[in-house]
């Protein structure tokens, strides 16, 4: 999937009509990314987010600067569609919650 497709799929997962008017917690896990993108979901997702939205991907800007630029453009155009930053935010959530040790061993809540 490209950036826009990841952005759409993650948005649909967390912001469906079932959640309208309710607080949403963006809990992005390895399992969720693999559910959305298959067995190669993690590397595909990371590559797509690093590439960024098509309209800013070749700008030479950093990841955060590209998303800021895309978000400003989205707001200038009326902010009527899916925000362009959801997939990038999801990557940050995934990175913050990712535990490589957890893949090989399960120690429960506290590491020993």
CSV table of N, CA, C and O in Angstrom, one decimal, residues 6-91:
chain,number,residue,atom,x,y,z
A,6,UNK,N,-2.6,3.5,3.3
A,6,UNK,CA,-2.4,3.3,4.7
A,6,UNK,C,-3.2,4.3,5.5
A,6,UNK,O,-3.8,3.9,6.5
A,7,UNK,N,-3.1,5.5,5.2
A,7,UNK,CA,-3.8,6.6,5.9
A,7,UNK,C,-5.3,6.3,5.9
A,7,UNK,O,-5.9,6.4,7.0
A,8,UNK,N,-5.8,5.9,4.8
A,8,UNK,CA,-7.3,5.6,4.7
A,8,UNK,C,-7.6,4.4,5.5
A,8,UNK,O,-8.6,4.4,6.3
A,9,UNK,N,-6.9,3.3,5.4
A,9,UNK,CA,-7.2,2.1,6.2
A,9,UNK,C,-7.1,2.3,7.7
A,9,UNK,O,-8.0,1.8,8.4
A,10,UNK,N,-6.1,3.0,8.2
A,10,UNK,CA,-6.0,3.3,9.6
A,10,UNK,C,-7.1,4.2,10.1
A,10,UNK,O,-7.7,4.0,11.1
A,11,UNK,N,-7.5,5.2,9.3
A,11,UNK,CA,-8.6,6.1,9.6
A,11,UNK,C,-9.9,5.3,9.7
A,11,UNK,O,-10.6,5.5,10.6
A,12,UNK,N,-10.1,4.4,8.7
A,12,UNK,CA,-11.4,3.6,8.8
A,12,UNK,C,-11.4,2.7,10.0
A,12,UNK,O,-12.5,2.5,10.6
A,13,UNK,N,-10.3,2.2,10.4
A,13,UNK,CA,-10.2,1.3,11.6
A,13,UNK,C,-10.6,2.1,12.9
A,13,UNK,O,-11.3,1.5,13.7
A,14,UNK,N,-10.1,3.3,13.0
A,14,UNK,CA,-10.3,4.0,14.3
A,14,UNK,C,-11.4,5.1,14.3
A,14,UNK,O,-11.9,5.5,15.3
A,15,UNK,N,-11.8,5.5,13.1
A,15,UNK,CA,-12.8,6.6,13.0
A,15,UNK,C,-14.0,6.2,12.2
A,15,UNK,O,-14.5,7.0,11.4
A,16,UNK,N,-14.5,5.0,12.5
A,16,UNK,CA,-15.7,4.5,11.8
A,16,UNK,C,-16.9,5.3,12.4
A,16,UNK,O,-16.9,5.8,13.5
A,17,UNK,N,-18.1,5.2,11.7
A,17,UNK,CA,-19.3,5.8,12.2
A,17,UNK,C,-19.7,5.3,13.6
A,17,UNK,O,-20.3,6.0,14.4
A,18,UNK,N,-19.3,4.1,13.9
A,18,UNK,CA,-19.6,3.5,15.2
A,18,UNK,C,-18.9,4.3,16.4
A,18,UNK,O,-19.4,4.3,17.5
A,19,UNK,N,-17.9,5.1,16.1
A,19,UNK,CA,-17.2,5.8,17.1
A,19,UNK,C,-17.5,7.3,17.1
A,19,UNK,O,-17.0,8.1,17.8
A,20,UNK,N,-18.5,7.7,16.3
A,20,UNK,CA,-18.8,9.1,16.1
A,20,UNK,C,-19.2,9.7,17.5
A,20,UNK,O,-20.0,9.1,18.2
A,21,UNK,N,-18.7,10.8,17.8
A,21,UNK,CA,-19.0,11.5,19.1
A,21,UNK,C,-18.3,10.9,20.3
A,21,UNK,O,-18.6,11.4,21.4
A,22,UNK,N,-17.5,9.9,20.1
A,22,UNK,CA,-16.8,9.3,21.3
A,22,UNK,C,-15.3,9.5,21.2
A,22,UNK,O,-14.8,9.7,20.1
A,23,UNK,N,-14.6,9.5,22.3
A,23,UNK,CA,-13.2,9.6,22.3
A,23,UNK,C,-12.5,8.4,21.7
A,23,UNK,O,-12.9,7.2,22.0
A,24,UNK,N,-11.5,8.6,20.9
A,24,UNK,CA,-10.8,7.5,20.2
A,24,UNK,C,-9.4,7.5,20.7
A,24,UNK,O,-8.7,8.5,20.7
A,25,UNK,N,-8.9,6.3,21.0
A,25,UNK,CA,-7.5,6.2,21.4
A,25,UNK,C,-6.8,5.4,20.2
A,25,UNK,O,-7.2,4.3,19.9
A,26,UNK,N,-5.8,6.0,19.7
A,26,UNK,CA,-5.1,5.4,18.5
A,26,UNK,C,-4.1,4.4,19.1
A,26,UNK,O,-2.9,4.8,19.4
A,27,UNK,N,-4.5,3.2,19.2
A,27,UNK,CA,-3.7,2.1,19.7
A,27,UNK,C,-3.2,1.3,18.5
A,27,UNK,O,-3.9,0.4,18.0
A,28,UNK,N,-2.0,1.6,18.1
A,28,UNK,CA,-1.4,1.0,16.9
A,28,UNK,C,-0.4,-0.1,17.3
A,28,UNK,O,0.6,0.3,18.0
A,29,UNK,N,-0.7,-1.3,16.9
A,29,UNK,CA,0.2,-2.4,17.3
A,29,UNK,C,0.7,-3.1,16.0
A,29,UNK,O,0.2,-2.9,14.9
A,30,UNK,N,1.7,-3.9,16.2
A,30,UNK,CA,2.3,-4.8,15.1
A,30,UNK,C,1.1,-5.6,14.6
A,30,UNK,O,1.0,-5.8,13.4
A,31,UNK,N,0.3,-6.2,15.4
A,31,UNK,CA,-0.8,-7.0,15.0
A,31,UNK,C,-1.8,-6.2,14.1
A,31,UNK,O,-2.3,-6.7,13.1
A,32,UNK,N,-2.1,-5.0,14.5
A,32,UNK,CA,-3.0,-4.2,13.7
A,32,UNK,C,-2.4,-3.9,12.3
A,32,UNK,O,-3.1,-4.1,11.3
A,33,UNK,N,-1.1,-3.5,12.3
A,33,UNK,CA,-0.5,-3.2,11.0
A,33,UNK,C,-0.5,-4.5,10.1
A,33,UNK,O,-0.8,-4.4,8.9
A,34,UNK,N,-0.2,-5.6,10.7
A,34,UNK,CA,-0.2,-6.9,9.9
A,34,UNK,C,-1.7,-7.3,9.5
A,34,UNK,O,-1.9,-7.9,8.4
A,35,UNK,N,-2.6,-7.0,10.3
A,35,UNK,CA,-4.0,-7.2,9.9
A,35,UNK,C,-4.4,-6.4,8.7
A,35,UNK,O,-5.1,-6.8,7.8
A,36,UNK,N,-4.0,-5.1,8.7
A,36,UNK,CA,-4.3,-4.2,7.6
A,36,UNK,C,-3.4,-4.5,6.3
A,36,UNK,O,-3.9,-4.4,5.2
A,37,UNK,N,-2.1,-4.8,6.6
A,37,UNK,CA,-1.2,-4.9,5.4
A,37,UNK,C,-0.6,-6.3,5.2
A,37,UNK,O,0.2,-6.4,4.3
A,38,UNK,N,-1.1,-7.3,5.9
A,38,UNK,CA,-0.6,-8.7,5.6
A,38,UNK,C,0.8,-8.9,6.3
A,38,UNK,O,1.2,-8.1,7.2
A,39,UNK,N,1.4,-10.0,6.0
A,39,UNK,CA,2.6,-10.5,6.6
A,39,UNK,C,3.8,-9.5,6.5
A,39,UNK,O,4.6,-9.4,7.4
A,40,UNK,N,3.8,-8.8,5.4
A,40,UNK,CA,4.9,-7.7,5.3
A,40,UNK,C,4.4,-6.4,5.7
A,40,UNK,O,5.0,-5.4,5.2
A,41,UNK,N,3.4,-6.3,6.5
A,41,UNK,CA,2.8,-5.1,6.9
A,41,UNK,C,3.7,-4.1,7.5
A,41,UNK,O,3.7,-2.9,7.1
A,42,UNK,N,4.5,-4.5,8.4
A,42,UNK,CA,5.4,-3.6,9.2
A,42,UNK,C,6.4,-2.9,8.2
A,42,UNK,O,6.4,-1.7,8.1
A,43,UNK,N,7.2,-3.6,7.4
A,43,UNK,CA,8.1,-2.9,6.5
A,43,UNK,C,7.4,-2.1,5.5
A,43,UNK,O,7.9,-1.0,5.1
A,44,UNK,N,6.3,-2.6,5.0
A,44,UNK,CA,5.6,-1.8,4.0
A,44,UNK,C,5.0,-0.5,4.5
A,44,UNK,O,5.1,0.5,3.9
A,45,UNK,N,4.5,-0.6,5.8
A,45,UNK,CA,3.9,0.5,6.4
A,45,UNK,C,5.0,1.6,6.7
A,45,UNK,O,4.9,2.8,6.4
A,46,UNK,N,6.1,1.1,7.2
A,46,UNK,CA,7.2,2.1,7.5
A,46,UNK,C,7.7,2.7,6.2
A,46,UNK,O,8.0,3.9,6.2
A,47,UNK,N,7.9,1.9,5.2
A,47,UNK,CA,8.4,2.5,3.9
A,47,UNK,C,7.4,3.5,3.3
A,47,UNK,O,7.8,4.6,2.9
A,48,UNK,N,6.1,3.2,3.5
A,48,UNK,CA,5.1,4.1,2.9
A,48,UNK,C,5.1,5.5,3.7
A,48,UNK,O,5.0,6.5,3.1
A,49,UNK,N,5.2,5.3,5.0
A,49,UNK,CA,5.2,6.6,5.9
A,49,UNK,C,6.5,7.4,5.6
A,49,UNK,O,6.4,8.6,5.5
A,50,UNK,N,7.6,6.7,5.5
A,50,UNK,CA,8.8,7.4,5.2
A,50,UNK,C,8.7,8.1,3.8
A,50,UNK,O,9.3,9.2,3.7
A,51,UNK,N,8.0,7.5,2.9
A,51,UNK,CA,7.8,8.2,1.6
A,51,UNK,C,6.8,9.4,1.7
A,51,UNK,O,7.1,10.4,1.2
A,52,UNK,N,5.8,9.2,2.5
A,52,UNK,CA,4.9,10.3,2.8
A,52,UNK,C,3.8,10.5,1.7
A,52,UNK,O,3.8,9.7,0.7
A,53,UNK,N,2.9,11.4,1.9
A,53,UNK,CA,1.9,11.7,0.9
A,53,UNK,C,2.5,12.0,-0.5
A,53,UNK,O,3.6,12.7,-0.5
A,54,UNK,N,1.9,11.6,-1.5
A,54,UNK,CA,2.4,11.8,-2.9
A,54,UNK,C,2.8,13.2,-3.2
A,54,UNK,O,3.8,13.5,-3.8
A,55,UNK,N,1.9,14.2,-2.8
A,55,UNK,CA,2.1,15.6,-3.1
A,55,UNK,C,3.3,16.2,-2.4
A,55,UNK,O,3.7,17.3,-2.8
A,56,UNK,N,3.9,15.6,-1.4
A,56,UNK,CA,5.1,16.2,-0.7
A,56,UNK,C,6.2,15.2,-0.6
A,56,UNK,O,7.3,15.5,-0.1
A,57,UNK,N,6.1,14.0,-1.2
A,57,UNK,CA,7.2,13.0,-1.0
A,57,UNK,C,8.5,13.3,-1.7
A,57,UNK,O,9.5,12.9,-1.2
A,58,UNK,N,8.5,14.1,-2.7
A,58,UNK,CA,9.8,14.4,-3.4
A,58,UNK,C,10.3,15.8,-3.0
A,58,UNK,O,11.1,16.4,-3.7
A,59,UNK,N,9.8,16.3,-1.9
A,59,UNK,CA,10.1,17.7,-1.5
A,59,UNK,C,11.5,17.9,-0.9
A,59,UNK,O,12.0,19.0,-0.7
A,60,UNK,N,12.1,16.7,-0.5
A,60,UNK,CA,13.4,16.8,0.2
A,60,UNK,C,13.3,17.2,1.7
A,60,UNK,O,14.3,17.4,2.3
A,61,UNK,N,12.1,17.3,2.2
A,61,UNK,CA,11.9,17.7,3.6
A,61,UNK,C,11.9,16.5,4.5
A,61,UNK,O,11.8,15.4,4.0
A,62,UNK,N,12.1,16.7,5.8
A,62,UNK,CA,12.1,15.6,6.7
A,62,UNK,C,10.6,15.1,6.8
A,62,UNK,O,9.7,15.7,6.4
A,63,UNK,N,10.5,13.9,7.5
A,63,UNK,CA,9.2,13.3,7.6
A,63,UNK,C,8.2,14.3,8.3
A,63,UNK,O,7.1,14.5,7.7
A,64,UNK,N,8.5,14.9,9.4
A,64,UNK,CA,7.6,15.7,10.1
A,64,UNK,C,7.3,17.0,9.3
A,64,UNK,O,6.2,17.5,9.2
A,65,UNK,N,8.3,17.5,8.6
A,65,UNK,CA,8.1,18.7,7.8
A,65,UNK,C,7.2,18.4,6.6
A,65,UNK,O,6.3,19.3,6.2
A,66,UNK,N,7.3,17.2,6.0
A,66,UNK,CA,6.4,16.8,4.9
A,66,UNK,C,5.0,16.8,5.4
A,66,UNK,O,4.1,17.2,4.7
A,67,UNK,N,4.8,16.1,6.5
A,67,UNK,CA,3.4,16.0,7.1
A,67,UNK,C,2.8,17.4,7.4
A,67,UNK,O,1.7,17.6,7.2
A,68,UNK,N,3.7,18.2,8.0
A,68,UNK,CA,3.2,19.6,8.3
A,68,UNK,C,2.8,20.3,7.0
A,68,UNK,O,1.7,20.9,7.0
A,69,UNK,N,3.6,20.2,6.0
A,69,UNK,CA,3.2,20.8,4.7
A,69,UNK,C,2.0,20.3,4.1
A,69,UNK,O,1.1,21.0,3.7
A,70,UNK,N,1.8,18.9,4.2
A,70,UNK,CA,0.6,18.3,3.7
A,70,UNK,C,-0.6,18.7,4.5
A,70,UNK,O,-1.7,18.9,4.0
A,71,UNK,N,-0.5,18.8,5.8
A,71,UNK,CA,-1.6,19.2,6.7
A,71,UNK,C,-2.0,20.7,6.4
A,71,UNK,O,-3.2,21.0,6.4
A,72,UNK,N,-1.0,21.6,6.2
A,72,UNK,CA,-1.3,23.0,5.9
A,72,UNK,C,-2.1,23.0,4.6
A,72,UNK,O,-3.1,23.8,4.5
A,73,UNK,N,-1.7,22.3,3.6
A,73,UNK,CA,-2.4,22.3,2.3
A,73,UNK,C,-3.8,21.7,2.5
A,73,UNK,O,-4.7,22.3,1.9
A,74,UNK,N,-3.9,20.7,3.3
A,74,UNK,CA,-5.2,20.1,3.5
A,74,UNK,C,-6.2,21.1,4.2
A,74,UNK,O,-7.3,21.2,3.8
A,75,UNK,N,-5.7,21.8,5.1
A,75,UNK,CA,-6.5,22.9,5.8
A,75,UNK,C,-6.8,24.0,4.9
A,75,UNK,O,-8.0,24.5,4.9
A,76,UNK,N,-5.9,24.4,4.0
A,76,UNK,CA,-6.2,25.5,3.1
A,76,UNK,C,-7.2,25.1,2.0
A,76,UNK,O,-7.9,25.9,1.5
A,77,UNK,N,-7.3,23.8,1.8
A,77,UNK,CA,-8.3,23.2,0.8
A,77,UNK,C,-9.6,22.9,1.5
A,77,UNK,O,-10.5,22.3,0.9
A,78,UNK,N,-9.8,23.3,2.7
A,78,UNK,CA,-11.1,23.1,3.4
A,78,UNK,C,-11.2,22.0,4.4
A,78,UNK,O,-12.2,21.8,5.0
A,79,UNK,N,-10.2,21.2,4.5
A,79,UNK,CA,-10.1,20.1,5.5
A,79,UNK,C,-11.4,19.2,5.4
A,79,UNK,O,-11.9,18.8,6.4
A,80,UNK,N,-11.8,18.9,4.2
A,80,UNK,CA,-13.1,18.1,4.1
A,80,UNK,C,-12.9,16.6,3.9
A,80,UNK,O,-13.8,15.9,3.9
A,81,UNK,N,-11.6,16.2,3.8
A,81,UNK,CA,-11.4,14.8,3.6
A,81,UNK,C,-10.6,14.3,4.8
A,81,UNK,O,-10.4,15.0,5.8
A,82,UNK,N,-10.1,13.0,4.7
A,82,UNK,CA,-9.3,12.4,5.8
A,82,UNK,C,-8.0,13.3,6.0
A,82,UNK,O,-7.3,13.6,5.0
A,83,UNK,N,-7.7,13.6,7.2
A,83,UNK,CA,-6.4,14.3,7.5
A,83,UNK,C,-5.2,13.5,7.0
A,83,UNK,O,-5.2,12.3,7.1
A,84,UNK,N,-4.2,14.2,6.4
A,84,UNK,CA,-3.1,13.5,5.9
A,84,UNK,C,-2.1,13.0,6.9
A,84,UNK,O,-1.1,12.3,6.5
A,85,UNK,N,-2.3,13.3,8.2
A,85,UNK,CA,-1.3,12.9,9.2
A,85,UNK,C,-1.6,11.6,10.0
A,85,UNK,O,-0.8,11.2,10.8
A,86,UNK,N,-2.7,11.0,9.7
A,86,UNK,CA,-3.1,9.8,10.5
A,86,UNK,C,-2.0,8.7,10.5
A,86,UNK,O,-1.6,8.1,11.5
A,87,UNK,N,-1.6,8.3,9.3
A,87,UNK,CA,-0.6,7.2,9.1
A,87,UNK,C,0.7,7.6,9.8
A,87,UNK,O,1.3,6.7,10.5
A,88,UNK,N,1.1,8.8,9.7
A,88,UNK,CA,2.4,9.3,10.4
A,88,UNK,C,2.2,9.2,11.9
A,88,UNK,O,3.1,8.7,12.6
A,89,UNK,N,1.1,9.7,12.4
A,89,UNK,CA,0.8,9.6,13.8
A,89,UNK,C,0.8,8.1,14.3
A,89,UNK,O,1.3,7.8,15.3
A,90,UNK,N,0.2,7.3,13.5
A,90,UNK,CA,0.2,5.8,13.8
A,90,UNK,C,1.6,5.3,13.8
A,90,UNK,O,1.8,4.4,14.7
A,91,UNK,N,2.5,5.7,13.0
A,91,UNK,CA,3.9,5.2,13.0
A,91,UNK,C,4.5,5.6,14.4
A,91,UNK,O,5.2,4.8,15.0
